[in-house]
Amino acid sequence: MDTLVSLSKRRGFIFQSSEIYGGTGSCWDYGPLGVELKQNIKRIWWRDYIQQRPDMVGLDASILMHPTVWKASGHVDNFTDPMVDCLECRRRFRADKVDETPWVHYCAATKGNKFTIPAGEPCSHCGERRTLCPDCGKGSLTAPRQFNLMFKTFMGPVEEDASLTYLRPETAQGIFVNFDNVAQSMRRKLPFGIGQIGKAFRNEITPGNFIFRTREFEQMEIEYFVNPRDTVEGKPADEYWHERWIADSLAWFQRYGLREENLRLREHEKDELAHYAKRTADVEYHFPIGWSELMGIANRTDFDLKQHAQFSGKALTYFDEERKEHVVPYVIEPSAGVDRALLAFLADAYQEEEVRGEKRVVLRFHPELAPVKVAVLPLLKKRDDGVRTAHAIRDTLAKHWTVVYDDTAAIGRLYRRQDEVGTPYCVTVDVQTVGDSDKGESADGKVTIRDRDSMEQARVPIDTLPAVFLDLLSGGSWSAVAPRFR
Ligand code: ATP
């Protein structure tokens, strides 16, 4: 994780929020390359799930909502985590996560020597397990008490209870309260889904592990409404669609580069299930901190629509033409964090390898995710015609993709820089491209494309570059495209 944090800062992916003031530790800012990567994740998610599917539509609901939304949803009463405090150093921990970090121990069996012991393990000298504060190793922890994770704020100029509301802790409720608006305006028939990408806020007791757990983050959520009376392939429709969404979600992350062995499904146990959920499965990823939740896929039944109908007094039902009756749809909720997805893609792409005796750091991003698609590099930065040609190529390609020009180092170092940020292709302009009149050599009008993963090169006419990159960046492989130019 430290390697990823340091690469992210050094290469302009992610900075600590308000760093010059000492940082907040619980919020992060996406730099020039990070914002490209994040936009790419959101773009392909929106394209694959909203744009391409006939059964899906999008929404962009507001962050601040009517306060009763959060009473109806159960968040005011139940969106809590159990918190414990250290009586000595006053640090706070989530009671259910307190054994997931290494703990400090002053070991009586070794004259009180201080050890830091791996999470969940006993001391190898005295055999004791953690009972005190894991951070200072001295104070007792209080009994757990419930702490509500919603950020409070006031709507309007008067800070009084009547104007109290919350920053949304999930995007989902914006979808539920708009169920009828969307169904009516878009003339939707069940099953159909509404997807949304947006910020969510949780006053997490123990944020940390880089962008894994923050207090401000982004979610990509879908609420997929089904008719619980229907059956599909012999199963109740909600169970069928739940299975489908689980399979689709796992396949989606693999399609964009997460390795199969780093993904697994974890079913929620009966005692862990939210009271409204019929079944929940988490997609877990093998993060640098261990196996942890990347997204959750819940069958929330008709709980949310019924709650909002009850609290608002508005019917949130669907008229089943076939059966001539009103039903409250069941909902399947695939809910993913944009930031956690970004961390997983970054961790999976990161590789160190040895090339001709030197260490090469390379981010093997899927081309659709790579923040920069092409880097144009002039070999001879003193030749005006070469530099002009390189700029012209960048300008042409930049109409379609994020493309950079760089001439601030020698070519070996420029390649290494691009490898380290995951740029799939580099284009070099050399003396043959523009010719050498002193030696009587004419320009060949070709440039060299270098492939990030194989480090192979191919020489390609400049005027074919847009077509070649269209091929390479929209599914075509280097091994299929490069031989055309040999
Ligand atoms: P956790 O158990 O890790 O707190 P959760 O089960 O509360 O997560 P959900 O409410 O299911 O999370 O939210 C859906 C998704 O939103 C999560 O799978 C995760 O990707 C993302 N997410 C939730 N909380 C955070 C957070 N504090 N920081 C970053 N992403 C988050």
PDB file of C-alpha atoms in Angstrom, residues 152-282:
ATOM      1  CA  LYS A 152     -25.532  16.687  10.005  1.00  0.00           C
ATOM      2  CA  THR A 153     -26.063  20.053   8.394  1.00  0.00           C
ATOM      3  CA  PHE A 154     -28.669  22.799   8.215  1.00  0.00           C
ATOM      4  CA  MET A 155     -30.835  23.676   5.266  1.00  0.00           C
ATOM      5  CA  GLY A 156     -31.351  27.458   5.189  1.00  0.00           C
ATOM      6  CA  PRO A 157     -29.912  30.331   7.199  1.00  0.00           C
ATOM      7  CA  VAL A 158     -31.188  29.352  10.649  1.00  0.00           C
ATOM      8  CA  GLU A 159     -29.363  26.702  12.637  1.00  0.00           C
ATOM      9  CA  GLU A 160     -32.314  25.115  14.402  1.00  0.00           C
ATOM     10  CA  ASP A 161     -33.615  21.594  14.741  1.00  0.00           C
ATOM     11  CA  ALA A 162     -36.394  22.234  12.216  1.00  0.00           C
ATOM     12  CA  SER A 163     -33.830  22.826   9.455  1.00  0.00           C
ATOM     13  CA  LEU A 164     -31.589  19.889  10.336  1.00  0.00           C
ATOM     14  CA  THR A 165     -30.748  17.556   7.477  1.00  0.00           C
ATOM     15  CA  TYR A 166     -27.926  15.245   6.430  1.00  0.00           C
ATOM     16  CA  LEU A 167     -25.352  14.807   3.709  1.00  0.00           C
ATOM     17  CA  ARG A 168     -26.493  11.617   1.991  1.00  0.00           C
ATOM     18  CA  PRO A 169     -24.614   8.521   3.213  1.00  0.00           C
ATOM     19  CA  GLU A 170     -25.554   6.615   0.034  1.00  0.00           C
ATOM     20  CA  THR A 171     -26.947   7.567  -3.357  1.00  0.00           C
ATOM     21  CA  ALA A 172     -29.641   4.873  -3.280  1.00  0.00           C
ATOM     22  CA  GLN A 173     -32.359   6.855  -1.504  1.00  0.00           C
ATOM     23  CA  GLY A 174     -32.363   9.458  -4.300  1.00  0.00           C
ATOM     24  CA  ILE A 175     -33.377   6.631  -6.627  1.00  0.00           C
ATOM     25  CA  PHE A 176     -36.119   5.211  -4.400  1.00  0.00           C
ATOM     26  CA  VAL A 177     -37.834   8.570  -3.885  1.00  0.00           C
ATOM     27  CA  ASN A 178     -37.813   9.112  -7.667  1.00  0.00           C
ATOM     28  CA  PHE A 179     -39.127   5.633  -8.512  1.00  0.00           C
ATOM     29  CA  ASP A 180     -42.533   6.867  -9.608  1.00  0.00           C
ATOM     30  CA  ASN A 181     -41.174   9.936 -11.463  1.00  0.00           C
ATOM     31  CA  VAL A 182     -38.870   7.756 -13.537  1.00  0.00           C
ATOM     32  CA  ALA A 183     -41.357   4.917 -14.105  1.00  0.00           C
ATOM     33  CA  GLN A 184     -44.037   7.368 -15.284  1.00  0.00           C
ATOM     34  CA  SER A 185     -41.914   9.774 -17.330  1.00  0.00           C
ATOM     35  CA  MET A 186     -39.985   6.992 -19.064  1.00  0.00           C
ATOM     36  CA  ARG A 187     -42.963   4.587 -19.365  1.00  0.00           C
ATOM     37  CA  ARG A 188     -40.998   1.731 -17.855  1.00  0.00           C
ATOM     38  CA  LYS A 189     -42.178  -1.847 -17.512  1.00  0.00           C
ATOM     39  CA  LEU A 190     -40.703  -4.188 -14.902  1.00  0.00           C
ATOM     40  CA  PRO A 191     -37.976  -5.308 -14.725  1.00  0.00           C
ATOM     41  CA  PHE A 192     -36.006  -2.102 -15.103  1.00  0.00           C
ATOM     42  CA  GLY A 193     -33.172  -0.371 -13.307  1.00  0.00           C
ATOM     43  CA  ILE A 194     -32.079   3.141 -12.382  1.00  0.00           C
ATOM     44  CA  GLY A 195     -28.363   3.855 -12.060  1.00  0.00           C
ATOM     45  CA  GLN A 196     -26.608   6.768 -10.448  1.00  0.00           C
ATOM     46  CA  ILE A 197     -23.061   7.900  -9.751  1.00  0.00           C
ATOM     47  CA  GLY A 198     -22.457  10.448  -7.025  1.00  0.00           C
ATOM     48  CA  LYS A 199     -20.818  11.525  -3.810  1.00  0.00           C
ATOM     49  CA  ALA A 200     -21.733  10.029  -0.456  1.00  0.00           C
ATOM     50  CA  PHE A 201     -20.569  11.010   3.018  1.00  0.00           C
ATOM     51  CA  ARG A 202     -20.057   8.931   6.154  1.00  0.00           C
ATOM     52  CA  ASN A 203     -18.469  10.111   9.349  1.00  0.00           C
ATOM     53  CA  GLU A 204     -16.475   6.879   9.625  1.00  0.00           C
ATOM     54  CA  ILE A 205     -15.046   6.222  13.093  1.00  0.00           C
ATOM     55  CA  THR A 206     -11.800   4.891  11.715  1.00  0.00           C
ATOM     56  CA  PRO A 207     -11.167   6.058   8.163  1.00  0.00           C
ATOM     57  CA  GLY A 208      -7.918   4.901   6.646  1.00  0.00           C
ATOM     58  CA  ASN A 209      -6.050   2.580   4.357  1.00  0.00           C
ATOM     59  CA  PHE A 210      -5.624   5.340   1.771  1.00  0.00           C
ATOM     60  CA  ILE A 211      -8.786   5.729  -0.343  1.00  0.00           C
ATOM     61  CA  PHE A 212     -10.301   2.456   0.910  1.00  0.00           C
ATOM     62  CA  ARG A 213     -12.302   4.053   3.736  1.00  0.00           C
ATOM     63  CA  THR A 214     -12.831   7.803   3.577  1.00  0.00           C
ATOM     64  CA  ARG A 215     -15.448  10.201   4.893  1.00  0.00           C
ATOM     65  CA  GLU A 216     -16.282  11.574   1.458  1.00  0.00           C
ATOM     66  CA  PHE A 217     -16.419   9.097  -1.411  1.00  0.00           C
ATOM     67  CA  GLU A 218     -18.262   8.280  -4.595  1.00  0.00           C
ATOM     68  CA  GLN A 219     -20.671   5.458  -5.322  1.00  0.00           C
ATOM     69  CA  MET A 220     -21.955   3.816  -8.505  1.00  0.00           C
ATOM     70  CA  GLU A 221     -25.310   2.366  -7.549  1.00  0.00           C
ATOM     71  CA  ILE A 222     -28.098   0.579  -9.357  1.00  0.00           C
ATOM     72  CA  GLU A 223     -31.578  -0.141  -8.068  1.00  0.00           C
ATOM     73  CA  TYR A 224     -33.050  -2.857 -10.266  1.00  0.00           C
ATOM     74  CA  PHE A 225     -36.809  -3.210  -9.820  1.00  0.00           C
ATOM     75  CA  VAL A 226     -38.488  -6.562 -10.445  1.00  0.00           C
ATOM     76  CA  ASN A 227     -41.984  -7.950 -10.081  1.00  0.00           C
ATOM     77  CA  PRO A 228     -41.865 -10.380  -7.136  1.00  0.00           C
ATOM     78  CA  ARG A 229     -44.831 -12.308  -8.574  1.00  0.00           C
ATOM     79  CA  ASP A 230     -42.904 -13.180 -11.758  1.00  0.00           C
ATOM     80  CA  THR A 231     -40.743 -16.224 -12.214  1.00  0.00           C
ATOM     81  CA  VAL A 232     -37.782 -16.451 -14.552  1.00  0.00           C
ATOM     82  CA  GLU A 233     -36.259 -19.798 -15.476  1.00  0.00           C
ATOM     83  CA  GLY A 234     -38.196 -21.441 -12.667  1.00  0.00           C
ATOM     84  CA  LYS A 235     -36.978 -19.012  -9.985  1.00  0.00           C
ATOM     85  CA  PRO A 236     -38.700 -16.060  -8.302  1.00  0.00           C
ATOM     86  CA  ALA A 237     -37.724 -12.995 -10.399  1.00  0.00           C
ATOM     87  CA  ASP A 238     -35.877 -11.295  -7.519  1.00  0.00           C
ATOM     88  CA  GLU A 239     -33.700 -14.363  -6.899  1.00  0.00           C
ATOM     89  CA  TYR A 240     -33.023 -14.806 -10.610  1.00  0.00           C
ATOM     90  CA  TRP A 241     -31.982 -11.167 -11.082  1.00  0.00           C
ATOM     91  CA  HIS A 242     -29.905 -11.186  -7.930  1.00  0.00           C
ATOM     92  CA  GLU A 243     -27.863 -14.089  -9.358  1.00  0.00           C
ATOM     93  CA  ARG A 244     -27.577 -12.310 -12.705  1.00  0.00           C
ATOM     94  CA  TRP A 245     -26.279  -9.111 -11.112  1.00  0.00           C
ATOM     95  CA  ILE A 246     -23.739 -10.989  -9.012  1.00  0.00           C
ATOM     96  CA  ALA A 247     -22.377 -12.770 -12.092  1.00  0.00           C
ATOM     97  CA  ASP A 248     -22.412  -9.545 -14.167  1.00  0.00           C
ATOM     98  CA  SER A 249     -20.586  -7.589 -11.477  1.00  0.00           C
ATOM     99  CA  LEU A 250     -17.785 -10.130 -11.118  1.00  0.00           C
ATOM    100  CA  ALA A 251     -17.413 -10.343 -14.904  1.00  0.00           C
ATOM    101  CA  TRP A 252     -17.313  -6.543 -15.217  1.00  0.00           C
ATOM    102  CA  PHE A 253     -14.356  -6.148 -12.874  1.00  0.00           C
ATOM    103  CA  GLN A 254     -12.511  -8.953 -14.651  1.00  0.00           C
ATOM    104  CA  ARG A 255     -13.194  -7.483 -18.073  1.00  0.00           C
ATOM    105  CA  TYR A 256     -11.336  -4.322 -17.090  1.00  0.00           C
ATOM    106  CA  GLY A 257      -8.325  -6.044 -15.635  1.00  0.00           C
ATOM    107  CA  LEU A 258      -8.870  -7.391 -12.118  1.00  0.00           C
ATOM    108  CA  ARG A 259      -7.412 -10.869 -11.934  1.00  0.00           C
ATOM    109  CA  GLU A 260      -9.800 -13.697 -11.194  1.00  0.00           C
ATOM    110  CA  GLU A 261      -7.667 -14.931  -8.294  1.00  0.00           C
ATOM    111  CA  ASN A 262      -7.949 -11.502  -6.632  1.00  0.00           C
ATOM    112  CA  LEU A 263     -11.763 -11.534  -6.638  1.00  0.00           C
ATOM    113  CA  ARG A 264     -14.170 -13.605  -4.563  1.00  0.00           C
ATOM    114  CA  LEU A 265     -17.754 -13.590  -3.456  1.00  0.00           C
ATOM    115  CA  ARG A 266     -18.742 -13.513   0.197  1.00  0.00           C
ATOM    116  CA  GLU A 267     -22.286 -14.306   1.256  1.00  0.00           C
ATOM    117  CA  HIS A 268     -23.599 -12.414   4.280  1.00  0.00           C
ATOM    118  CA  GLU A 269     -24.448 -14.758   7.128  1.00  0.00           C
ATOM    119  CA  LYS A 270     -28.023 -14.722   8.415  1.00  0.00           C
ATOM    120  CA  ASP A 271     -27.059 -12.786  11.583  1.00  0.00           C
ATOM    121  CA  GLU A 272     -25.151 -10.200   9.525  1.00  0.00           C
ATOM    122  CA  LEU A 273     -27.934  -9.479   7.020  1.00  0.00           C
ATOM    123  CA  ALA A 274     -29.644  -6.092   7.241  1.00  0.00           C
ATOM    124  CA  HIS A 275     -33.164  -6.640   8.593  1.00  0.00           C
ATOM    125  CA  TYR A 276     -34.743  -5.802   5.215  1.00  0.00           C
ATOM    126  CA  ALA A 277     -32.375  -7.894   3.080  1.00  0.00           C
ATOM    127  CA  LYS A 278     -33.353 -11.316   1.798  1.00  0.00           C
ATOM    128  CA  ARG A 279     -29.810 -12.056   0.672  1.00  0.00           C
ATOM    129  CA  THR A 280     -26.600  -9.996   0.287  1.00  0.00           C
ATOM    130  CA  ALA A 281     -23.343 -10.978  -1.363  1.00  0.00           C
ATOM    131  CA  ASP A 282     -20.191  -8.872  -1.320  1.00  0.00           C
TER     132      ASP A 282
END
